[in-house]
Amino acid sequence: MKIIDKPEILYGELSTPRKIRTRGLLRISPGMLWIMLFLSIPALSLIVISFTTRGAYGEIEWVFTLENYKRLAGYSLFGWSPDYLKILLRSIIAGLITTVVCIILSYPLAFFISTRDKSTRYLWLTALIIPFWTNLVIRTYAWQIVLAPDLPIAKLAALLHLVPPGSPLYP
């Protein structure tokens, strides 16, 4: 006996659960494609590259080896050293602490912003995003000041004939 999907009305149209599922899959497919393209593929390429070796000038040589993982575990030409493992553990702990702090701060803030009326919600979102923009702007201007033509770094570069005299080190 064949089971027939029970039709129901969805958004003013007569639809079946199969059509509803298909619509749902079609709606999430751009996001899934985005994640695959910009998250999964780069992560997989990093995993593959981690098994390769470096050439004399830092280029990737497609010779597959476990040397990078042996070095990470502390084995080298001079015996065993726990330095890399300590650095790895410290990095993992810092990442976990950062994740927990972000979750603790972000969920109440997201709830607060989502409960505001529409007119002030965008104001709160703008107030939240502006510090991220100012960081980039301030950094850009700081580099322009540091690389200005009348400062010692640019004068040293001109003395070494890396740039023409009196020109800044930024484009």
GROMACS .gro file of N, CA and C in nm:
model
  513
    1MET      N    1   0.084  -0.117   0.000
    1MET     CA    2   0.000   0.000   0.000
    1MET      C    3   0.089   0.124   0.000
    2LYS      N    4   0.067   0.216  -0.091
    2LYS     CA    5   0.147   0.337  -0.106
    2LYS      C    6   0.092   0.448  -0.016
    3ILE      N    7   0.183   0.513   0.056
    3ILE     CA    8   0.143   0.623   0.144
    3ILE      C    9   0.145   0.752   0.063
    4ILE      N   10   0.036   0.822   0.061
    4ILE     CA   11   0.025   0.947  -0.013
    4ILE      C   12   0.041   1.061   0.086
    5ASP      N   13   0.126   1.160   0.047
    5ASP     CA   14   0.145   1.277   0.133
    5ASP      C   15   0.013   1.351   0.147
    6LYS      N   16  -0.017   1.386   0.270
    6LYS     CA   17  -0.141   1.459   0.298
    6LYS      C   18  -0.123   1.605   0.258
    7PRO      N   19  -0.205   1.656   0.167
    7PRO     CA   20  -0.191   1.796   0.126
    7PRO      C   21  -0.231   1.890   0.239
    8GLU      N   22  -0.165   2.004   0.244
    8GLU     CA   23  -0.202   2.108   0.339
    8GLU      C   24  -0.180   2.243   0.274
    9ILE      N   25  -0.239   2.345   0.332
    9ILE     CA   26  -0.227   2.479   0.275
    9ILE      C   27  -0.111   2.549   0.342
   10LEU      N   28  -0.017   2.597   0.261
   10LEU     CA   29   0.101   2.667   0.310
   10LEU      C   30   0.119   2.793   0.228
   11TYR      N   31   0.121   2.908   0.292
   11TYR     CA   32   0.136   3.037   0.226
   11TYR      C   33   0.033   3.055   0.114
   12GLY      N   34  -0.089   3.011   0.138
   12GLY     CA   35  -0.195   3.030   0.041
   12GLY      C   36  -0.193   2.932  -0.074
   13GLU      N   37  -0.101   2.832  -0.071
   13GLU     CA   38  -0.095   2.732  -0.177
   13GLU      C   39  -0.121   2.595  -0.118
   14LEU      N   40  -0.183   2.510  -0.197
   14LEU     CA   41  -0.201   2.372  -0.157
   14LEU      C   42  -0.068   2.301  -0.178
   15SER      N   43  -0.014   2.243  -0.073
   15SER     CA   44   0.119   2.184  -0.082
   15SER      C   45   0.123   2.053  -0.006
   16THR      N   46   0.228   1.976  -0.029
   16THR     CA   47   0.249   1.849   0.039
   16THR      C   48   0.376   1.858   0.121
   17PRO      N   49   0.394   1.771   0.220
   17PRO     CA   50   0.519   1.774   0.298
   17PRO      C   51   0.644   1.759   0.212
   18ARG      N   52   0.634   1.681   0.105
   18ARG     CA   53   0.750   1.665   0.017
   18ARG      C   54   0.787   1.797  -0.049
   19LYS      N   55   0.686   1.871  -0.097
   19LYS     CA   56   0.713   2.002  -0.157
   19LYS      C   57   0.768   2.100  -0.054
   20ILE      N   58   0.717   2.092   0.067
   20ILE     CA   59   0.766   2.179   0.173
   20ILE      C   60   0.913   2.150   0.202
   21ARG      N   61   0.949   2.021   0.209
   21ARG     CA   62   1.090   1.984   0.232
   21ARG      C   63   1.177   2.031   0.116
   22THR      N   64   1.127   2.013  -0.007
   22THR     CA   65   1.204   2.055  -0.124
   22THR      C   66   1.226   2.206  -0.122
   23ARG      N   67   1.122   2.281  -0.088
   23ARG     CA   68   1.138   2.427  -0.077
   23ARG      C   69   1.241   2.464   0.030
   24GLY      N   70   1.235   2.394   0.142
   24GLY     CA   71   1.332   2.420   0.248
   24GLY      C   72   1.474   2.392   0.203
   25LEU      N   73   1.494   2.281   0.133
   25LEU     CA   74   1.628   2.250   0.082
   25LEU      C   75   1.674   2.353  -0.020
   26LEU      N   76   1.583   2.398  -0.105
   26LEU     CA   77   1.620   2.500  -0.202
   26LEU      C   78   1.655   2.632  -0.134
   27ARG      N   79   1.589   2.661  -0.023
   27ARG     CA   80   1.618   2.787   0.048
   27ARG      C   81   1.751   2.784   0.120
   28ILE      N   82   1.791   2.668   0.173
   28ILE     CA   83   1.918   2.663   0.244
   28ILE      C   84   2.036   2.630   0.153
   29SER      N   85   2.010   2.592   0.029
   29SER     CA   86   2.121   2.552  -0.059
   29SER      C   87   2.220   2.665  -0.088
   30PRO      N   88   2.180   2.793  -0.107
   30PRO     CA   89   2.283   2.896  -0.126
   30PRO      C   90   2.375   2.911  -0.004
   31GLY      N   91   2.318   2.905   0.114
   31GLY     CA   92   2.400   2.914   0.235
   31GLY      C   93   2.493   2.795   0.249
   32MET      N   94   2.443   2.677   0.218
   32MET     CA   95   2.528   2.557   0.226
   32MET      C   96   2.639   2.563   0.122
   33LEU      N   97   2.607   2.612   0.002
   33LEU     CA   98   2.709   2.628  -0.101
   33LEU      C   99   2.815   2.728  -0.056
   34TRP      N  100   2.772   2.836   0.005
   34TRP     CA  101   2.863   2.938   0.057
   34TRP      C  102   2.958   2.878   0.161
   35ILE      N  103   2.901   2.800   0.253
   35ILE     CA  104   2.983   2.737   0.357
   35ILE      C  105   3.081   2.639   0.294
   36MET      N  106   3.034   2.559   0.200
   36MET     CA  107   3.123   2.463   0.135
   36MET      C  108   3.236   2.535   0.062
   37LEU      N  109   3.201   2.643  -0.007
   37LEU     CA  110   3.298   2.712  -0.090
   37LEU      C  111   3.402   2.787  -0.007
   38PHE      N  112   3.359   2.856   0.097
   38PHE     CA  113   3.449   2.944   0.169
   38PHE      C  114   3.492   2.894   0.306
   39LEU      N  115   3.444   2.777   0.349
   39LEU     CA  116   3.484   2.725   0.479
   39LEU      C  117   3.540   2.584   0.467
   40SER      N  118   3.465   2.495   0.408
   40SER     CA  119   3.506   2.355   0.403
   40SER      C  120   3.622   2.332   0.307
   41ILE      N  121   3.615   2.387   0.187
   41ILE     CA  122   3.722   2.364   0.090
   41ILE      C  123   3.855   2.423   0.138
   42PRO      N  124   3.861   2.547   0.191
   42PRO     CA  125   3.989   2.595   0.244
   42PRO      C  126   4.040   2.511   0.362
   43ALA      N  127   3.951   2.464   0.448
   43ALA     CA  128   3.995   2.381   0.561
   43ALA      C  129   4.053   2.249   0.510
   44LEU      N  130   3.988   2.189   0.414
   44LEU     CA  131   4.041   2.064   0.357
   44LEU      C  132   4.174   2.087   0.286
   45SER      N  133   4.188   2.199   0.217
   45SER     CA  134   4.315   2.226   0.150
   45SER      C  135   4.427   2.248   0.252
   46LEU      N  136   4.396   2.310   0.367
   46LEU     CA  137   4.497   2.326   0.472
   46LEU      C  138   4.539   2.191   0.528
   47ILE      N  139   4.443   2.100   0.543
   47ILE     CA  140   4.476   1.966   0.593
   47ILE      C  141   4.568   1.895   0.494
   48VAL      N  142   4.538   1.905   0.365
   48VAL     CA  143   4.623   1.841   0.263
   48VAL      C  144   4.762   1.904   0.264
   49ILE      N  145   4.769   2.036   0.270
   49ILE     CA  146   4.898   2.105   0.268
   49ILE      C  147   4.980   2.073   0.392
   50SER      N  148   4.914   2.041   0.503
   50SER     CA  149   4.988   2.008   0.625
   50SER      C  150   5.070   1.880   0.611
   51PHE      N  151   5.039   1.798   0.513
   51PHE     CA  152   5.116   1.675   0.489
   51PHE      C  153   5.227   1.694   0.386
   52THR      N  154   5.245   1.815   0.334
   52THR     CA  155   5.348   1.840   0.233
   52THR      C  156   5.472   1.900   0.297
   53THR      N  157   5.574   1.920   0.216
   53THR     CA  158   5.698   1.981   0.264
   53THR      C  159   5.714   2.118   0.198
   54ARG      N  160   5.805   2.198   0.255
   54ARG     CA  161   5.835   2.329   0.200
   54ARG      C  162   5.966   2.323   0.122
   55GLY      N  163   5.971   2.402   0.016
   55GLY     CA  164   6.092   2.411  -0.063
   55GLY      C  165   6.189   2.510  -0.001
   56ALA      N  166   6.296   2.537  -0.073
   56ALA     CA  167   6.401   2.627  -0.023
   56ALA      C  168   6.350   2.769  -0.002
   57TYR      N  169   6.253   2.812  -0.083
   57TYR     CA  170   6.201   2.948  -0.074
   57TYR      C  171   6.061   2.954  -0.013
   58GLY      N  172   6.019   2.847   0.054
   58GLY     CA  173   5.890   2.845   0.121
   58GLY      C  174   5.776   2.795   0.036
   59GLU      N  175   5.802   2.760  -0.089
   59GLU     CA  176   5.695   2.710  -0.175
   59GLU      C  177   5.656   2.568  -0.135
   60ILE      N  178   5.538   2.527  -0.174
   60ILE     CA  179   5.488   2.394  -0.139
   60ILE      C  180   5.547   2.292  -0.236
   61GLU      N  181   5.609   2.190  -0.182
   61GLU     CA  182   5.654   2.077  -0.262
   61GLU      C  183   5.558   1.963  -0.236
   62TRP      N  184   5.505   1.905  -0.339
   62TRP     CA  185   5.401   1.803  -0.325
   62TRP      C  186   5.462   1.668  -0.294
   63VAL      N  187   5.545   1.665  -0.191
   63VAL     CA  188   5.601   1.541  -0.136
   63VAL      C  189   5.531   1.520  -0.003
   64PHE      N  190   5.452   1.415   0.007
   64PHE     CA  191   5.371   1.394   0.127
   64PHE      C  192   5.453   1.323   0.234
   65THR      N  193   5.446   1.378   0.356
   65THR     CA  194   5.522   1.326   0.468
   65THR      C  195   5.450   1.358   0.599
   66LEU      N  196   5.493   1.294   0.706
   66LEU     CA  197   5.438   1.320   0.839
   66LEU      C  198   5.532   1.407   0.923
   67GLU      N  199   5.634   1.466   0.860
   67GLU     CA  200   5.733   1.545   0.933
   67GLU      C  201   5.672   1.661   1.010
   68ASN      N  202   5.576   1.729   0.952
   68ASN     CA  203   5.513   1.843   1.022
   68ASN      C  204   5.445   1.798   1.150
   69TYR      N  205   5.380   1.684   1.145
   69TYR     CA  206   5.311   1.634   1.265
   69TYR      C  207   5.410   1.578   1.366
   70LYS      N  208   5.521   1.522   1.320
   70LYS     CA  209   5.625   1.478   1.413
   70LYS      C  210   5.685   1.598   1.486
   71ARG      N  211   5.707   1.706   1.410
   71ARG     CA  212   5.761   1.828   1.471
   71ARG      C  213   5.661   1.887   1.570
   72LEU      N  214   5.532   1.884   1.535
   72LEU     CA  215   5.428   1.933   1.626
   72LEU      C  216   5.425   1.851   1.754
   73ALA      N  217   5.446   1.721   1.743
   73ALA     CA  218   5.447   1.634   1.861
   73ALA      C  219   5.575   1.648   1.941
   74GLY      N  220   5.675   1.719   1.888
   74GLY     CA  221   5.796   1.746   1.965
   74GLY      C  222   5.919   1.671   1.919
   75TYR      N  223   5.909   1.594   1.814
   75TYR     CA  224   6.025   1.519   1.766
   75TYR      C  225   6.098   1.598   1.659
   76SER      N  226   6.231   1.607   1.674
   76SER     CA  227   6.312   1.679   1.577
   76SER      C  228   6.448   1.612   1.567
   77LEU      N  229   6.541   1.675   1.498
   77LEU     CA  230   6.676   1.619   1.485
   77LEU      C  231   6.747   1.611   1.619
   78PHE      N  232   6.709   1.697   1.711
   78PHE     CA  233   6.778   1.705   1.839
   78PHE      C  234   6.706   1.629   1.950
   79GLY      N  235   6.614   1.541   1.916
   79GLY     CA  236   6.542   1.465   2.017
   79GLY      C  237   6.403   1.521   2.041
   80TRP      N  238   6.349   1.490   2.157
   80TRP     CA  239   6.211   1.531   2.187
   80TRP      C  240   6.210   1.660   2.267
   81SER      N  241   6.123   1.753   2.229
   81SER     CA  242   6.109   1.880   2.299
   81SER      C  243   5.960   1.914   2.306
   82PRO      N  244   5.910   1.949   2.424
   82PRO     CA  245   5.766   1.976   2.437
   82PRO      C  246   5.724   2.118   2.398
   83ASP      N  247   5.813   2.196   2.338
   83ASP     CA  248   5.783   2.336   2.310
   83ASP      C  249   5.661   2.353   2.220
   84TYR      N  250   5.656   2.280   2.109
   84TYR     CA  251   5.543   2.294   2.018
   84TYR      C  252   5.412   2.251   2.084
   85LEU      N  253   5.419   2.146   2.164
   85LEU     CA  254   5.297   2.100   2.233
   85LEU      C  255   5.248   2.203   2.333
   86LYS      N  256   5.341   2.270   2.402
   86LYS     CA  257   5.301   2.375   2.495
   86LYS      C  258   5.234   2.491   2.422
   87ILE      N  259   5.292   2.529   2.308
   87ILE     CA  260   5.234   2.638   2.229
   87ILE      C  261   5.097   2.599   2.176
   88LEU      N  262   5.084   2.474   2.128
   88LEU     CA  263   4.955   2.425   2.078
   88LEU      C  264   4.851   2.424   2.189
   89LEU      N  265   4.888   2.374   2.306
   89LEU     CA  266   4.795   2.369   2.418
   89LEU      C  267   4.754   2.509   2.462
   90ARG      N  268   4.849   2.600   2.467
   90ARG     CA  269   4.819   2.738   2.504
   90ARG      C  270   4.724   2.802   2.402
   91SER      N  271   4.744   2.774   2.274
   91SER     CA  272   4.656   2.827   2.170
   91SER      C  273   4.516   2.771   2.181
   92ILE      N  274   4.505   2.640   2.208
   92ILE     CA  275   4.373   2.578   2.222
   92ILE      C  276   4.300   2.635   2.343
   93ILE      N  277   4.370   2.652   2.453
   93ILE     CA  278   4.308   2.709   2.573
   93ILE      C  279   4.262   2.853   2.548
   94ALA      N  280   4.346   2.932   2.481
   94ALA     CA  281   4.307   3.070   2.449
   94ALA      C  282   4.185   3.072   2.358
   95GLY      N  283   4.180   2.982   2.261
   95GLY     CA  284   4.064   2.974   2.172
   95GLY      C  285   3.938   2.935   2.246
   96LEU      N  286   3.949   2.839   2.338
   96LEU     CA  287   3.832   2.796   2.416
   96LEU      C  288   3.782   2.907   2.507
   97ILE      N  289   3.874   2.977   2.574
   97ILE     CA  290   3.835   3.088   2.661
   97ILE      C  291   3.766   3.197   2.580
   98THR      N  292   3.823   3.230   2.464
   98THR     CA  293   3.764   3.333   2.378
   98THR      C  294   3.624   3.292   2.333
   99THR      N  295   3.608   3.165   2.296
   99THR     CA  296   3.477   3.116   2.252
   99THR      C  297   3.374   3.126   2.363
  100VAL      N  298   3.411   3.084   2.483
  100VAL     CA  299   3.318   3.088   2.596
  100VAL      C  300   3.280   3.232   2.630
  101VAL      N  301   3.378   3.322   2.632
  101VAL     CA  302   3.349   3.463   2.663
  101VAL      C  303   3.258   3.523   2.556
  102CYS      N  304   3.285   3.492   2.428
  102CYS     CA  305   3.200   3.545   2.321
  102CYS      C  306   3.058   3.494   2.332
  103ILE      N  307   3.041   3.367   2.365
  103ILE     CA  308   2.906   3.312   2.380
  103ILE      C  309   2.835   3.376   2.499
  104ILE      N  310   2.907   3.390   2.609
  104ILE     CA  311   2.847   3.450   2.729
  104ILE      C  312   2.803   3.594   2.703
  105LEU      N  313   2.882   3.668   2.626
  105LEU     CA  314   2.846   3.807   2.598
  105LEU      C  315   2.746   3.821   2.483
  106SER      N  316   2.755   3.735   2.383
  106SER     CA  317   2.676   3.758   2.262
  106SER      C  318   2.530   3.718   2.276
  107TYR      N  319   2.499   3.611   2.345
  107TYR     CA  320   2.359   3.570   2.354
  107TYR      C  321   2.273   3.671   2.430
  108PRO      N  322   2.315   3.720   2.546
  108PRO     CA  323   2.233   3.824   2.610
  108PRO      C  324   2.224   3.952   2.526
  109LEU      N  325   2.334   3.988   2.459
  109LEU     CA  326   2.331   4.108   2.375
  109LEU      C  327   2.238   4.088   2.256
  110ALA      N  328   2.242   3.971   2.193
  110ALA     CA  329   2.152   3.943   2.081
  110ALA      C  330   2.007   3.943   2.127
  111PHE      N  331   1.982   3.888   2.244
  111PHE     CA  332   1.845   3.890   2.298
  111PHE      C  333   1.800   4.033   2.324
  112PHE      N  334   1.890   4.113   2.383
  112PHE     CA  335   1.857   4.253   2.412
  112PHE      C  336   1.824   4.327   2.283
  113ILE      N  337   1.908   4.311   2.180
  113ILE     CA  338   1.885   4.382   2.054
  113ILE      C  339   1.758   4.334   1.986
  114SER      N  340   1.732   4.204   1.991
  114SER     CA  341   1.613   4.151   1.923
  114SER      C  342   1.483   4.192   1.992
  115THR      N  343   1.488   4.228   2.118
  115THR     CA  344   1.366   4.269   2.188
  115THR      C  345   1.338   4.419   2.176
  116ARG      N  346   1.427   4.494   2.113
  116ARG     CA  347   1.404   4.638   2.092
  116ARG      C  348   1.306   4.656   1.976
  117ASP      N  349   1.241   4.771   1.972
  117ASP     CA  350   1.154   4.797   1.858
  117ASP      C  351   1.240   4.825   1.735
  118LYS      N  352   1.178   4.814   1.619
  118LYS     CA  353   1.253   4.814   1.493
  118LYS      C  354   1.335   4.942   1.473
  119SER      N  355   1.284   5.054   1.518
  119SER     CA  356   1.355   5.180   1.495
  119SER      C  357   1.486   5.187   1.574
  120THR      N  358   1.489   5.135   1.695
  120THR     CA  359   1.612   5.141   1.774
  120THR      C  360   1.701   5.017   1.754
  121ARG      N  361   1.646   4.910   1.698
  121ARG     CA  362   1.725   4.789   1.676
  121ARG      C  363   1.843   4.817   1.584
  122TYR      N  364   1.819   4.893   1.476
  122TYR     CA  365   1.926   4.923   1.383
  122TYR      C  366   2.029   5.017   1.445
  123LEU      N  367   1.985   5.103   1.533
  123LEU     CA  368   2.078   5.190   1.604
  123LEU      C  369   2.172   5.107   1.692
  124TRP      N  370   2.115   5.009   1.764
  124TRP     CA  371   2.197   4.921   1.848
  124TRP      C  372   2.294   4.838   1.763
  125LEU      N  373   2.247   4.787   1.649
  125LEU     CA  374   2.336   4.709   1.562
  125LEU      C  375   2.449   4.796   1.508
  126THR      N  376   2.418   4.919   1.470
  126THR     CA  377   2.521   5.011   1.423
  126THR      C  378   2.622   5.041   1.533
  127ALA      N  379   2.574   5.063   1.654
  127ALA     CA  380   2.664   5.088   1.767
  127ALA      C  381   2.752   4.968   1.795
  128LEU      N  382   2.703   4.850   1.766
  128LEU     CA  383   2.781   4.728   1.787
  128LEU      C  384   2.886   4.710   1.678
  129ILE      N  385   2.856   4.748   1.555
  129ILE     CA  386   2.945   4.722   1.442
  129ILE      C  387   3.051   4.830   1.425
  130ILE      N  388   3.024   4.953   1.463
  130ILE     CA  389   3.117   5.064   1.442
  130ILE      C  390   3.258   5.039   1.498
  131PRO      N  391   3.274   4.982   1.617
  131PRO     CA  392   3.411   4.957   1.665
  131PRO      C  393   3.493   4.868   1.573
  132PHE      N  394   3.430   4.775   1.505
  132PHE     CA  395   3.504   4.691   1.411
  132PHE      C  396   3.552   4.772   1.292
  133TRP      N  397   3.472   4.867   1.245
  133TRP     CA  398   3.512   4.952   1.134
  133TRP      C  399   3.622   5.048   1.176
  134THR      N  400   3.609   5.108   1.294
  134THR     CA  401   3.708   5.206   1.336
  134THR      C  402   3.844   5.142   1.355
  135ASN      N  403   3.848   5.018   1.396
  135ASN     CA  404   3.976   4.949   1.411
  135ASN      C  405   4.049   4.947   1.277
  136LEU      N  406   3.981   4.913   1.169
  136LEU     CA  407   4.042   4.909   1.037
  136LEU      C  408   4.085   5.048   0.993
  137VAL      N  409   3.999   5.147   1.013
  137VAL     CA  410   4.031   5.283   0.970
  137VAL      C  411   4.150   5.337   1.048
  138ILE      N  412   4.151   5.318   1.179
  138ILE     CA  413   4.261   5.368   1.260
  138ILE      C  414   4.392   5.299   1.223
  139ARG      N  415   4.386   5.168   1.200
  139ARG     CA  416   4.506   5.095   1.160
  139ARG      C  417   4.561   5.146   1.026
  140THR      N  418   4.471   5.172   0.931
  140THR     CA  419   4.514   5.221   0.800
  140THR      C  420   4.582   5.357   0.813
  141TYR      N  421   4.521   5.448   0.887
  141TYR     CA  422   4.583   5.580   0.906
  141TYR      C  423   4.713   5.570   0.986
  142ALA      N  424   4.719   5.479   1.081
  142ALA     CA  425   4.843   5.462   1.158
  142ALA      C  426   4.956   5.416   1.068
  143TRP      N  427   4.927   5.322   0.978
  143TRP     CA  428   5.032   5.277   0.886
  143TRP      C  429   5.074   5.389   0.792
  144GLN      N  430   4.981   5.472   0.749
  144GLN     CA  431   5.018   5.584   0.663
  144GLN      C  432   5.109   5.682   0.736
  145ILE      N  433   5.084   5.701   0.865
  145ILE     CA  434   5.170   5.790   0.943
  145ILE      C  435   5.307   5.727   0.962
  146VAL      N  436   5.311   5.598   0.996
  146VAL     CA  437   5.439   5.530   1.020
  146VAL      C  438   5.523   5.525   0.893
  147LEU      N  439   5.459   5.509   0.777
  147LEU     CA  440   5.532   5.496   0.651
  147LEU      C  441   5.544   5.628   0.575
  148ALA      N  442   5.521   5.740   0.643
  148ALA     CA  443   5.530   5.871   0.579
  148ALA      C  444   5.672   5.898   0.531
  149PRO      N  445   5.688   5.983   0.429
  149PRO     CA  446   5.821   6.004   0.370
  149PRO      C  447   5.922   6.074   0.459
  150ASP      N  448   5.878   6.148   0.560
  150ASP     CA  449   5.973   6.222   0.643
  150ASP      C  450   6.011   6.149   0.772
  151LEU      N  451   5.969   6.025   0.789
  151LEU     CA  452   6.003   5.949   0.909
  151LEU      C  453   6.122   5.857   0.884
  152PRO      N  454   6.188   5.810   0.990
  152PRO     CA  455   6.313   5.734   0.973
  152PRO      C  456   6.301   5.607   0.889
  153ILE      N  457   6.188   5.540   0.891
  153ILE     CA  458   6.176   5.416   0.813
  153ILE      C  459   6.185   5.446   0.664
  154ALA      N  460   6.115   5.549   0.618
  154ALA     CA  461   6.120   5.586   0.476
  154ALA      C  462   6.257   5.641   0.438
  155LYS      N  463   6.319   5.715   0.529
  155LYS     CA  464   6.454   5.767   0.500
  155LYS      C  465   6.555   5.654   0.488
  156LEU      N  466   6.542   5.552   0.574
  156LEU     CA  467   6.630   5.436   0.565
  156LEU      C  468   6.607   5.360   0.434
  157ALA      N  469   6.481   5.346   0.394
  157ALA     CA  470   6.451   5.278   0.267
  157ALA      C  471   6.507   5.357   0.149
  158ALA      N  472   6.502   5.490   0.156
  158ALA     CA  473   6.559   5.573   0.049
  158ALA      C  474   6.711   5.563   0.050
  159LEU      N  475   6.771   5.558   0.168
  159LEU     CA  476   6.917   5.545   0.179
  159LEU      C  477   6.965   5.413   0.120
  160LEU      N  478   6.885   5.308   0.136
  160LEU     CA  479   6.920   5.177   0.081
  160LEU      C  480   6.875   5.163  -0.065
  161HIS      N  481   6.825   5.272  -0.124
  161HIS     CA  482   6.779   5.276  -0.263
  161HIS      C  483   6.665   5.177  -0.290
  162LEU      N  484   6.579   5.158  -0.191
  162LEU     CA  485   6.461   5.074  -0.210
  162LEU      C  486   6.345   5.154  -0.268
  163VAL      N  487   6.339   5.283  -0.236
  163VAL     CA  488   6.237   5.374  -0.290
  163VAL      C  489   6.306   5.504  -0.327
  164PRO      N  490   6.246   5.585  -0.415
  164PRO     CA  491   6.305   5.716  -0.445
  164PRO      C  492   6.300   5.807  -0.322
  165PRO      N  493   6.397   5.895  -0.305
  165PRO     CA  494   6.397   5.985  -0.189
  165PRO      C  495   6.272   6.073  -0.186
  166GLY      N  496   6.216   6.089  -0.066
  166GLY     CA  497   6.100   6.174  -0.046
  166GLY      C  498   5.967   6.109  -0.078
  167SER      N  499   5.967   5.981  -0.112
  167SER     CA  500   5.838   5.917  -0.143
  167SER      C  501   5.794   5.831  -0.024
  168PRO      N  502   5.663   5.821  -0.003
  168PRO     CA  503   5.614   5.739   0.108
  168PRO      C  504   5.628   5.590   0.076
  169LEU      N  505   5.617   5.507   0.177
  169LEU     CA  506   5.629   5.362   0.158
  169LEU      C  507   5.495   5.295   0.133
  170TYR      N  508   5.390   5.373   0.124
  170TYR     CA  509   5.258   5.317   0.093
  170TYR      C  510   5.214   5.369  -0.042
  171PRO      N  511   5.124   5.296  -0.110
  171PRO     CA  512   5.083   5.337  -0.245
  171PRO      C  513   5.002   5.464  -0.247
   0.00000   0.00000   0.00000
